């Protein structure tokens, strides 16, 4: 018995042969990905198994020769890069202008925002969504650009609560940009070398969440982190102490036997956005992707964050609510990044974004990342959620979102 619309067997066979012959006539067009990475990054990122997986998906990685003009190389379908310095930035900007059809991962002006520990958190602080059940905040922080002797006075004036985490203001991939200090009093901070960001330390039970975003895919991992600082400790200890990279890949807490209130519930509650596929040609480049962590299952989010065709800006624009969304760039233009988030100890749903990294180590997540590359040639995916909230500039503003997925 044939169901209405089903093809008769002989017809089905004919269709199969036709599609097979087509594929033989038109071998799959390779997606050529030119990459410009430091040798350290290439080693950690482009491992043989990723190259093989890519090749099986019709994706070919080709090293960009940094000693030759980029414009003389290729042709590429995608340029994947994580290099610093004005020369490279100039070369990639020029290349983009002359090769608008090539997808550059990611546009330098989008990456720019993550190279500074103040601007990287601007978007998160600029959004304030009222009446919801969960909060995503940013620790109160201040920038010290020069004169370390002024730090104690500035910290007191700003009313920052101790302990403080002192971080280099600039993120440039050097070991120095990861030199972190924990200060138990503001006077010892004048030993440090500006420019710095001084960020309030938030007790978070020693577990950190790294949320990796690759285009439309997300992965959350848990890492060990700094332990809580008790009031007793704070009253007894003085000085500023350097600490190592406690939450690196080796510090995975994924299998750690964590207090259930920390582990399952949080990860269950960290609700990752959904997105729909639609023609977003109206947005200039045909890629629209943003990142928003919505919290707690029972929220209904309608958040619209649209990417402007121009480069992202951090001027807060009130998103007037679901019915009349206004464009609001939030990490717009970025497709490869991760967000470091912690939950305030003793709370159910108050989270803090403490750091955002561009194209971190193990971000490609195998198939997911490669699927992103494969799609870049014909990307028609968009992320459209309407933000129901308003913008505030209060430093420790709460970003709440309501989501229905
Ligand atoms: N405000 C904060 N409150 C509590 N702990 C913090 C805070 N800021 C940083 N930390 C701790 O310090 C660690 C490093 O912070 P951060 O991620 O900003 O530095 P980083 O050098 O960029 O690290 P990475 O490159 O691994 O992301 C965090 O993983 C966390 O353990
Ligand atoms: O734990 P991961 O692998 O995510 O650590 C990242 C880290 O968060 C930063 O993104 C590093 O990049 P820089 O800030 O440029 O140093 C990554 O180093 P990279 O050499 O892989 O880019 C870490 O992997
Ligand atoms: Mg970081």
GROMACS .gro file of C-alpha atoms and ligand atoms in nm:
model
  461
    1UNK     CA    1   0.000   0.000   0.000
    2UNK     CA    2   0.154   0.334  -0.100
    3UNK     CA    3   0.096   0.645   0.106
    4UNK     CA    4  -0.031   0.940  -0.095
    5UNK     CA    5   0.261   1.127  -0.243
    6UNK     CA    6   0.506   0.840  -0.199
    7UNK     CA    7   0.725   0.774  -0.503
    8UNK     CA    8   0.677   0.438  -0.687
    9UNK     CA    9   0.984   0.212  -0.632
   10UNK     CA   10   1.101   0.231  -0.995
   11UNK     CA   11   1.080   0.612  -0.985
   12UNK     CA   12   1.267   0.620  -0.654
   13UNK     CA   13   1.551   0.414  -0.804
   14UNK     CA   14   1.570   0.652  -1.100
   15UNK     CA   15   1.593   0.955  -0.867
   16UNK     CA   16   1.872   0.792  -0.667
   17UNK     CA   17   2.080   0.722  -0.980
   18UNK     CA   18   2.024   1.079  -1.102
   19UNK     CA   19   2.137   1.238  -0.772
   20UNK     CA   20   2.438   1.003  -0.760
   21UNK     CA   21   2.547   1.094  -1.111
   22UNK     CA   22   2.502   1.463  -1.029
   23UNK     CA   23   2.731   1.432  -0.728
   24UNK     CA   24   2.994   1.254  -0.942
   25UNK     CA   25   2.970   1.527  -1.207
   26UNK     CA   26   2.984   1.800  -0.946
   27UNK     CA   27   3.241   1.692  -0.685
   28UNK     CA   28   3.177   1.866  -0.352
   29UNK     CA   29   3.331   2.213  -0.361
   30UNK     CA   30   3.590   2.230  -0.086
   31UNK     CA   31   3.557   2.505   0.172
   32UNK     CA   32   3.906   2.653   0.189
   33UNK     CA   33   3.988   2.803   0.529
   34UNK     CA   34   4.298   3.020   0.541
   35UNK     CA   35   4.429   3.044   0.896
   36UNK     CA   36   4.660   3.296   1.060
   37UNK     CA   37   4.751   3.181   1.411
   38UNK     CA   38   5.055   3.190   1.636
   39UNK     CA   39   5.253   2.867   1.634
   40UNK     CA   40   5.135   2.799   1.992
   41UNK     CA   41   4.773   2.848   1.891
   42UNK     CA   42   4.811   2.642   1.574
   43UNK     CA   43   4.956   2.359   1.782
   44UNK     CA   44   4.670   2.364   2.031
   45UNK     CA   45   4.396   2.428   1.778
   46UNK     CA   46   4.477   2.259   1.451
   47UNK     CA   47   4.542   1.909   1.573
   48UNK     CA   48   4.565   1.627   1.318
   49UNK     CA   49   4.230   1.481   1.423
   50UNK     CA   50   4.059   1.813   1.357
   51UNK     CA   51   4.222   1.839   1.015
   52UNK     CA   52   4.108   1.488   0.924
   53UNK     CA   53   3.757   1.555   1.050
   54UNK     CA   54   3.754   1.877   0.850
   55UNK     CA   55   3.875   1.708   0.533
   56UNK     CA   56   3.597   1.452   0.566
   57UNK     CA   57   3.353   1.741   0.576
   58UNK     CA   58   3.505   1.900   0.267
   59UNK     CA   59   3.693   2.166   0.464
   60UNK     CA   60   4.059   2.233   0.387
   61UNK     CA   61   4.277   2.433   0.628
   62UNK     CA   62   4.554   2.629   0.452
   63UNK     CA   63   4.821   2.819   0.647
   64UNK     CA   64   4.844   3.188   0.557
   65UNK     CA   65   5.206   3.287   0.492
   66UNK     CA   66   5.261   3.588   0.718
   67UNK     CA   67   5.570   3.682   0.518
   68UNK     CA   68   5.367   3.741   0.201
   69UNK     CA   69   5.084   3.986   0.135
   70UNK     CA   70   4.753   3.831   0.235
   71UNK     CA   71   4.596   3.968  -0.082
   72UNK     CA   72   4.833   3.757  -0.292
   73UNK     CA   73   4.720   3.437  -0.119
   74UNK     CA   74   4.411   3.219  -0.145
   75UNK     CA   75   4.153   3.211  -0.276
   76UNK     CA   76   3.986   3.144   0.058
   77UNK     CA   77   3.625   3.094   0.151
   78UNK     CA   78   3.697   3.167   0.517
   79UNK     CA   79   3.985   3.338   0.694
   80UNK     CA   80   4.025   3.223   1.055
   81UNK     CA   81   4.264   3.431   1.261
   82UNK     CA   82   4.386   3.511   1.606
   83UNK     CA   83   4.684   3.741   1.568
   84UNK     CA   84   4.755   4.071   1.732
   85UNK     CA   85   4.932   4.383   1.617
   86UNK     CA   86   4.856   4.673   1.388
   87UNK     CA   87   5.015   4.518   1.078
   88UNK     CA   88   4.791   4.216   1.084
   89UNK     CA   89   4.487   4.424   1.164
   90UNK     CA   90   4.558   4.649   0.866
   91UNK     CA   91   4.614   4.352   0.637
   92UNK     CA   92   4.294   4.174   0.736
   93UNK     CA   93   4.086   4.492   0.717
   94UNK     CA   94   4.222   4.560   0.367
   95UNK     CA   95   4.161   4.200   0.268
   96UNK     CA   96   3.800   4.218   0.390
   97UNK     CA   97   3.736   4.531   0.185
   98UNK     CA   98   3.871   4.369  -0.131
   99UNK     CA   99   3.716   4.028  -0.064
  100UNK     CA  100   3.372   4.097   0.085
  101UNK     CA  101   3.256   3.748  -0.011
  102UNK     CA  102   3.513   3.587   0.220
  103UNK     CA  103   3.394   3.520   0.577
  104UNK     CA  104   3.650   3.655   0.823
  105UNK     CA  105   3.634   3.485   1.162
  106UNK     CA  106   3.602   3.723   1.331
  107UNK     CA  107   3.596   4.081   1.206
  108UNK     CA  108   3.873   4.274   1.387
  109UNK     CA  109   3.637   4.547   1.501
  110UNK     CA  110   3.424   4.284   1.676
  111UNK     CA  111   3.728   4.125   1.842
  112UNK     CA  112   3.853   4.467   1.956
  113UNK     CA  113   3.595   4.482   2.235
  114UNK     CA  114   3.746   4.172   2.398
  115UNK     CA  115   4.103   4.301   2.406
  116UNK     CA  116   4.027   4.524   2.703
  117UNK     CA  117   3.894   4.400   3.036
  118UNK     CA  118   3.668   4.700   3.069
  119UNK     CA  119   3.510   4.713   2.722
  120UNK     CA  120   3.465   4.335   2.714
  121UNK     CA  121   3.204   4.364   2.989
  122UNK     CA  122   3.035   4.683   2.869
  123UNK     CA  123   2.755   4.509   2.684
  124UNK     CA  124   2.671   4.300   2.987
  125UNK     CA  125   2.658   4.604   3.214
  126UNK     CA  126   2.456   4.808   2.963
  127UNK     CA  127   2.162   4.574   2.973
  128UNK     CA  128   1.924   4.583   3.261
  129UNK     CA  129   1.621   4.362   3.236
  130UNK     CA  130   1.374   4.411   3.511
  131UNK     CA  131   1.136   4.158   3.668
  132UNK     CA  132   1.284   3.824   3.605
  133UNK     CA  133   1.389   3.532   3.814
  134UNK     CA  134   1.760   3.516   3.750
  135UNK     CA  135   2.033   3.776   3.726
  136UNK     CA  136   2.352   3.803   3.524
  137UNK     CA  137   2.570   4.081   3.651
  138UNK     CA  138   2.924   4.206   3.626
  139UNK     CA  139   3.132   4.257   3.941
  140UNK     CA  140   3.184   4.620   4.031
  141UNK     CA  141   3.517   4.725   3.894
  142UNK     CA  142   3.731   5.023   3.815
  143UNK     CA  143   4.017   5.099   3.580
  144UNK     CA  144   4.346   5.240   3.706
  145UNK     CA  145   4.538   5.384   3.412
  146UNK     CA  146   4.839   5.536   3.586
  147UNK     CA  147   4.986   5.655   3.915
  148UNK     CA  148   4.962   5.344   4.135
  149UNK     CA  149   4.997   5.561   4.444
  150UNK     CA  150   4.645   5.690   4.376
  151UNK     CA  151   4.494   5.339   4.394
  152UNK     CA  152   4.411   5.328   4.769
  153UNK     CA  153   4.230   5.662   4.748
  154UNK     CA  154   4.050   5.571   4.424
  155UNK     CA  155   3.934   5.237   4.564
  156UNK     CA  156   3.801   5.400   4.881
  157UNK     CA  157   3.631   5.674   4.679
  158UNK     CA  158   3.468   5.422   4.448
  159UNK     CA  159   3.351   5.218   4.747
  160UNK     CA  160   3.481   4.892   4.602
  161UNK     CA  161   3.453   4.603   4.845
  162UNK     CA  162   3.760   4.395   4.935
  163UNK     CA  163   3.901   4.157   4.836
  164UNK     CA  164   3.973   4.277   4.484
  165UNK     CA  165   4.105   4.092   4.183
  166UNK     CA  166   4.366   4.299   3.998
  167UNK     CA  167   4.385   4.219   3.628
  168UNK     CA  168   4.589   4.371   3.346
  169UNK     CA  169   4.357   4.603   3.152
  170UNK     CA  170   4.484   4.487   2.815
  171UNK     CA  171   4.431   4.131   2.688
  172UNK     CA  172   4.697   4.067   2.426
  173UNK     CA  173   4.765   3.696   2.449
  174UNK     CA  174   5.089   3.744   2.640
  175UNK     CA  175   5.151   3.571   2.972
  176UNK     CA  176   5.164   3.919   3.128
  177UNK     CA  177   4.802   3.980   3.029
  178UNK     CA  178   4.709   3.687   3.250
  179UNK     CA  179   4.899   3.802   3.559
  180UNK     CA  180   4.630   3.811   3.826
  181UNK     CA  181   4.648   3.929   4.186
  182UNK     CA  182   4.413   3.901   4.481
  183UNK     CA  183   4.429   4.203   4.712
  184UNK     CA  184   4.311   4.183   5.072
  185UNK     CA  185   4.371   4.554   5.131
  186UNK     CA  186   4.377   4.852   4.898
  187UNK     CA  187   4.708   4.990   5.020
  188UNK     CA  188   4.915   4.699   4.887
  189UNK     CA  189   4.759   4.756   4.542
  190UNK     CA  190   4.993   5.050   4.492
  191UNK     CA  191   5.269   4.789   4.444
  192UNK     CA  192   5.105   4.686   4.116
  193UNK     CA  193   5.166   4.826   3.771
  194UNK     CA  194   4.880   5.002   3.587
  195UNK     CA  195   4.695   4.993   3.356
  196UNK     CA  196   4.481   4.761   3.566
  197UNK     CA  197   4.123   4.662   3.624
  198UNK     CA  198   4.032   4.621   3.991
  199UNK     CA  199   3.730   4.393   4.012
  200UNK     CA  200   3.542   4.301   4.329
  201UNK     CA  201   3.605   3.937   4.417
  202UNK     CA  202   3.276   3.745   4.429
  203UNK     CA  203   3.261   3.431   4.643
  204UNK     CA  204   3.143   3.156   4.413
  205UNK     CA  205   3.216   2.825   4.578
  206UNK     CA  206   3.532   2.751   4.380
  207UNK     CA  207   3.357   2.657   4.056
  208UNK     CA  208   3.357   2.858   3.737
  209UNK     CA  209   3.153   2.802   3.420
  210UNK     CA  210   3.313   2.850   3.085
  211UNK     CA  211   3.047   2.900   2.818
  212UNK     CA  212   3.195   2.843   2.475
  213UNK     CA  213   3.016   2.986   2.173
  214UNK     CA  214   3.089   2.876   1.819
  215UNK     CA  215   2.849   3.052   1.588
  216UNK     CA  216   2.517   2.895   1.674
  217UNK     CA  217   2.645   2.628   1.909
  218UNK     CA  218   2.725   2.653   2.276
  219UNK     CA  219   2.898   2.430   2.526
  220UNK     CA  220   2.926   2.484   2.899
  221UNK     CA  221   3.209   2.331   3.101
  222UNK     CA  222   3.292   2.357   3.469
  223UNK     CA  223   3.634   2.445   3.596
  224UNK     CA  224   3.784   2.474   3.941
  225UNK     CA  225   3.829   2.828   4.049
  226UNK     CA  226   3.944   3.036   4.346
  227UNK     CA  227   3.790   2.934   4.680
  228UNK     CA  228   3.570   3.167   4.880
  229UNK     CA  229   3.737   3.432   5.094
  230UNK     CA  230   3.582   3.429   5.442
  231UNK     CA  231   3.528   3.739   5.652
  232UNK     CA  232   3.771   3.602   5.911
  233UNK     CA  233   4.038   3.558   5.645
  234UNK     CA  234   3.976   3.906   5.516
  235UNK     CA  235   4.012   4.053   5.864
  236UNK     CA  236   4.341   3.874   5.928
  237UNK     CA  237   4.521   3.878   5.594
  238UNK     CA  238   4.686   4.183   5.440
  239UNK     CA  239   4.868   4.232   5.113
  240UNK     CA  240   4.833   4.140   4.748
  241UNK     CA  241   4.901   3.791   4.622
  242UNK     CA  242   4.959   3.671   4.267
  243UNK     CA  243   4.769   3.357   4.176
  244UNK     CA  244   4.816   3.115   3.885
  245UNK     CA  245   4.572   3.040   3.605
  246UNK     CA  246   4.349   2.840   3.833
  247UNK     CA  247   4.068   2.775   3.584
  248UNK     CA  248   4.271   2.656   3.287
  249UNK     CA  249   4.164   2.355   3.080
  250UNK     CA  250   4.353   2.127   3.320
  251UNK     CA  251   4.130   2.245   3.605
  252UNK     CA  252   3.824   2.070   3.471
  253UNK     CA  253   3.557   2.026   3.734
  254UNK     CA  254   3.320   1.848   3.501
  255UNK     CA  255   3.359   1.521   3.686
  256UNK     CA  256   3.407   1.677   4.025
  257UNK     CA  257   3.168   1.566   4.292
  258UNK     CA  258   3.021   1.909   4.348
  259UNK     CA  259   2.751   2.013   4.588
  260UNK     CA  260   2.434   1.939   4.386
  261UNK     CA  261   2.312   2.291   4.450
  262UNK     CA  262   2.616   2.412   4.259
  263UNK     CA  263   2.637   2.160   3.983
  264UNK     CA  264   2.322   2.026   3.828
  265UNK     CA  265   2.090   2.306   3.917
  266UNK     CA  266   2.310   2.583   3.782
  267UNK     CA  267   2.397   2.407   3.461
  268UNK     CA  268   2.033   2.312   3.419
  269UNK     CA  269   1.935   2.666   3.484
  270UNK     CA  270   2.184   2.825   3.257
  271UNK     CA  271   1.950   2.842   2.972
  272UNK     CA  272   2.121   2.888   2.640
  273UNK     CA  273   1.950   3.087   2.375
  274UNK     CA  274   1.783   2.942   2.076
  275UNK     CA  275   1.787   3.087   1.735
  276UNK     CA  276   1.597   3.039   1.422
  277UNK     CA  277   1.721   3.014   1.068
  278UNK     CA  278   1.595   3.285   0.844
  279UNK     CA  279   1.717   3.503   0.567
  280UNK     CA  280   1.895   3.781   0.743
  281UNK     CA  281   2.017   3.951   0.427
  282UNK     CA  282   1.850   4.264   0.565
  283UNK     CA  283   2.132   4.283   0.815
  284UNK     CA  284   2.408   4.341   0.568
  285UNK     CA  285   2.641   4.049   0.623
  286UNK     CA  286   2.437   3.729   0.615
  287UNK     CA  287   2.545   3.623   0.957
  288UNK     CA  288   2.366   3.729   1.265
  289UNK     CA  289   2.479   3.584   1.589
  290UNK     CA  290   2.493   3.697   1.943
  291UNK     CA  291   2.519   3.544   2.275
  292UNK     CA  292   2.288   3.569   2.568
  293UNK     CA  293   2.268   3.346   2.869
  294UNK     CA  294   1.913   3.337   2.999
  295UNK     CA  295   1.869   3.208   3.348
  296UNK     CA  296   1.622   2.975   3.515
  297UNK     CA  297   1.390   2.746   3.328
  298UNK     CA  298   1.065   2.926   3.399
  299UNK     CA  299   1.160   3.248   3.223
  300UNK     CA  300   1.015   3.361   2.898
  301UNK     CA  301   1.265   3.537   2.693
  302UNK     CA  302   1.189   3.749   2.401
  303UNK     CA  303   1.513   3.917   2.337
  304UNK     CA  304   1.600   4.077   2.014
  305UNK     CA  305   1.963   4.153   1.967
  306UNK     CA  306   2.023   4.245   1.614
  307UNK     CA  307   2.356   4.298   1.465
  308UNK     CA  308   2.403   4.636   1.310
  309UNK     CA  309   2.567   4.638   0.973
  310UNK     CA  310   2.812   4.889   1.113
  311UNK     CA  311   3.072   4.789   1.364
  312UNK     CA  312   2.940   4.724   1.713
  313UNK     CA  313   2.913   5.006   1.959
  314UNK     CA  314   2.855   5.002   2.327
  315UNK     CA  315   2.635   5.304   2.352
  316UNK     CA  316   2.341   5.172   2.549
  317UNK     CA  317   2.015   5.198   2.352
  318UNK     CA  318   1.698   5.121   2.541
  319UNK     CA  319   1.542   4.808   2.403
  320UNK     CA  320   1.187   4.919   2.440
  321UNK     CA  321   1.039   4.579   2.482
  322UNK     CA  322   0.924   4.288   2.279
  323UNK     CA  323   0.684   4.479   2.060
  324UNK     CA  324   0.922   4.742   1.940
  325UNK     CA  325   1.269   4.597   1.946
  326UNK     CA  326   1.553   4.828   1.873
  327UNK     CA  327   1.878   4.702   1.737
  328UNK     CA  328   2.115   4.629   2.018
  329UNK     CA  329   2.452   4.488   1.950
  330UNK     CA  330   2.582   4.257   2.211
  331UNK     CA  331   2.910   4.093   2.119
  332UNK     CA  332   2.784   4.151   1.767
  333UNK     CA  333   2.995   4.011   1.487
  334UNK     CA  334   3.157   3.757   1.715
  335UNK     CA  335   3.124   3.387   1.648
  336UNK     CA  336   3.414   3.240   1.841
  337UNK     CA  337   3.434   3.334   2.207
  338UNK     CA  338   3.375   3.214   2.557
  339UNK     CA  339   3.226   3.372   2.866
  340UNK     CA  340   3.357   3.298   3.215
  341UNK     CA  341   3.071   3.303   3.460
  342UNK     CA  342   3.041   3.235   3.834
  343UNK     CA  343   2.740   3.210   4.066
  344UNK     CA  344   2.745   3.416   4.379
  345UNK     CA  345   2.790   3.182   4.677
  346UNK     CA  346   2.476   3.156   4.887
  347UNK     CA  347   2.242   3.269   4.607
  348UNK     CA  348   2.025   3.058   4.378
  349UNK     CA  349   2.044   3.260   4.065
  350UNK     CA  350   2.281   3.554   4.080
  351UNK     CA  351   2.556   3.503   3.825
  352UNK     CA  352   2.850   3.722   3.738
  353UNK     CA  353   3.033   3.743   3.407
  354UNK     CA  354   3.394   3.798   3.501
  355UNK     CA  355   3.576   3.756   3.172
  356UNK     CA  356   3.518   3.703   2.802
  357UNK     CA  357   3.779   3.549   2.578
  358UNK     CA  358   3.818   3.558   2.204
  359UNK     CA  359   3.877   3.227   2.025
  360UNK     CA  360   3.997   3.040   2.333
  361UNK     CA  361   4.190   2.717   2.322
  362UNK     CA  362   3.956   2.431   2.288
  363UNK     CA  363   3.668   2.617   2.137
  364UNK     CA  364   3.624   2.431   1.816
  365UNK     CA  365   3.435   2.151   1.976
  366UNK     CA  366   3.500   1.920   1.683
  367UNK     CA  367   3.204   1.881   1.450
  368UNK     CA  368   3.026   2.189   1.577
  369UNK     CA  369   3.303   2.425   1.487
  370UNK     CA  370   3.357   2.261   1.153
  371UNK     CA  371   2.988   2.277   1.073
  372UNK     CA  372   3.016   2.647   1.139
  373UNK     CA  373   3.298   2.676   0.886
  374UNK     CA  374   3.106   2.468   0.635
  375UNK     CA  375   2.806   2.696   0.667
  376UNK     CA  376   2.996   3.020   0.643
  377UNK     CA  377   2.970   3.013   0.267
  378UNK     CA  378   2.596   3.006   0.267
  379UNK     CA  379   2.502   3.110   0.612
  380UNK     CA  380   2.139   3.187   0.650
  381UNK     CA  381   2.114   3.161   1.020
  382UNK     CA  382   2.000   3.428   1.242
  383UNK     CA  383   1.943   3.481   1.603
  384UNK     CA  384   1.628   3.662   1.676
  385UNK     CA  385   1.500   3.705   2.021
  386UNK     CA  386   1.328   4.017   2.143
  387UNK     CA  387   1.473   4.178   2.449
  388UNK     CA  388   1.210   4.283   2.692
  389UNK     CA  389   1.392   4.519   2.913
  390UNK     CA  390   1.561   4.850   2.944
  391UNK     CA  391   1.917   4.966   2.953
  392UNK     CA  392   2.077   5.108   3.261
  393UNK     CA  393   2.429   5.224   3.324
  394UNK     CA  394   2.442   5.128   3.691
  395UNK     CA  395   2.781   4.948   3.719
  396UNK     CA  396   2.651   4.639   3.889
  397UNK     CA  397   2.334   4.633   3.695
  398UNK     CA  398   2.146   4.307   3.680
  399UNK     CA  399   2.096   4.154   3.343
  400UNK     CA  400   1.786   3.946   3.363
  401UNK     CA  401   1.621   3.783   3.076
  402UNK     CA  402   1.305   3.588   3.024
  403UNK     CA  403   1.315   3.306   2.784
  404UNK     CA  404   1.079   3.072   2.624
  405UNK     CA  405   1.250   2.828   2.404
  406LIG     N1  406   3.560   3.892   4.012
  406LIG     C1  407   3.604   3.769   4.042
  406LIG     N2  408   3.553   3.703   4.149
  406LIG     C2  409   3.597   3.580   4.180
  406LIG     N3  410   3.695   3.514   4.113
  406LIG     C3  411   3.748   3.577   4.006
  406LIG     C4  412   3.705   3.705   3.963
  406LIG     N4  413   3.778   3.740   3.853
  406LIG     C5  414   3.860   3.637   3.829
  406LIG     N5  415   3.843   3.539   3.919
  406LIG     C6  416   3.921   3.414   3.927
  406LIG     O1  417   4.041   3.435   3.854
  406LIG     C7  418   4.048   3.349   3.740
  406LIG     C8  419   4.108   3.424   3.621
  406LIG     O2  420   4.026   3.536   3.590
  406LIG     P1  421   4.011   3.582   3.435
  406LIG     O3  422   3.940   3.476   3.358
  406LIG     O4  423   3.956   3.718   3.435
  406LIG     O5  424   4.164   3.585   3.391
  406LIG     P2  425   4.228   3.528   3.256
  406LIG     O6  426   4.373   3.541   3.268
  406LIG     O7  427   4.163   3.593   3.138
  406LIG     O8  428   4.189   3.374   3.260
  406LIG     P3  429   4.144   3.286   3.132
  406LIG     O9  430   4.228   3.328   3.017
  406LIG    O10  431   4.167   3.146   3.179
  406LIG    O11  432   4.001   3.319   3.109
  406LIG     C9  433   3.903   3.309   3.713
  406LIG    O12  434   3.900   3.184   3.648
  406LIG    C10  435   3.851   3.299   3.858
  406LIG    O13  436   3.895   3.178   3.915
  407LIG     O1  437   4.064   2.730   2.923
  407LIG     P1  438   4.071   2.789   2.786
  407LIG     O2  439   4.133   2.699   2.685
  407LIG     O3  440   3.940   2.844   2.740
  407LIG     O4  441   4.174   2.912   2.805
  407LIG     C1  442   4.194   3.008   2.701
  407LIG     C2  443   4.194   3.142   2.767
  407LIG     O5  444   4.066   3.168   2.822
  407LIG     C3  445   4.228   3.253   2.669
  407LIG     O6  446   4.127   3.263   2.572
  407LIG     C4  447   4.360   3.223   2.601
  407LIG     O7  448   4.379   3.316   2.496
  407LIG     P2  449   4.459   3.453   2.526
  407LIG     O8  450   4.368   3.531   2.616
  407LIG     O9  451   4.478   3.513   2.391
  407LIG    O10  452   4.584   3.411   2.595
  407LIG     C5  453   4.359   3.088   2.535
  407LIG    O11  454   4.491   3.067   2.487
  407LIG     P3  455   4.514   3.027   2.334
  407LIG    O12  456   4.661   3.028   2.316
  407LIG    O13  457   4.451   2.892   2.317
  407LIG    O14  458   4.442   3.131   2.249
  407LIG     C6  459   4.328   2.979   2.636
  407LIG    O15  460   4.320   2.855   2.570
  408LIG    MG1  461   4.030   3.542   3.010
   0.00000   0.00000   0.00000
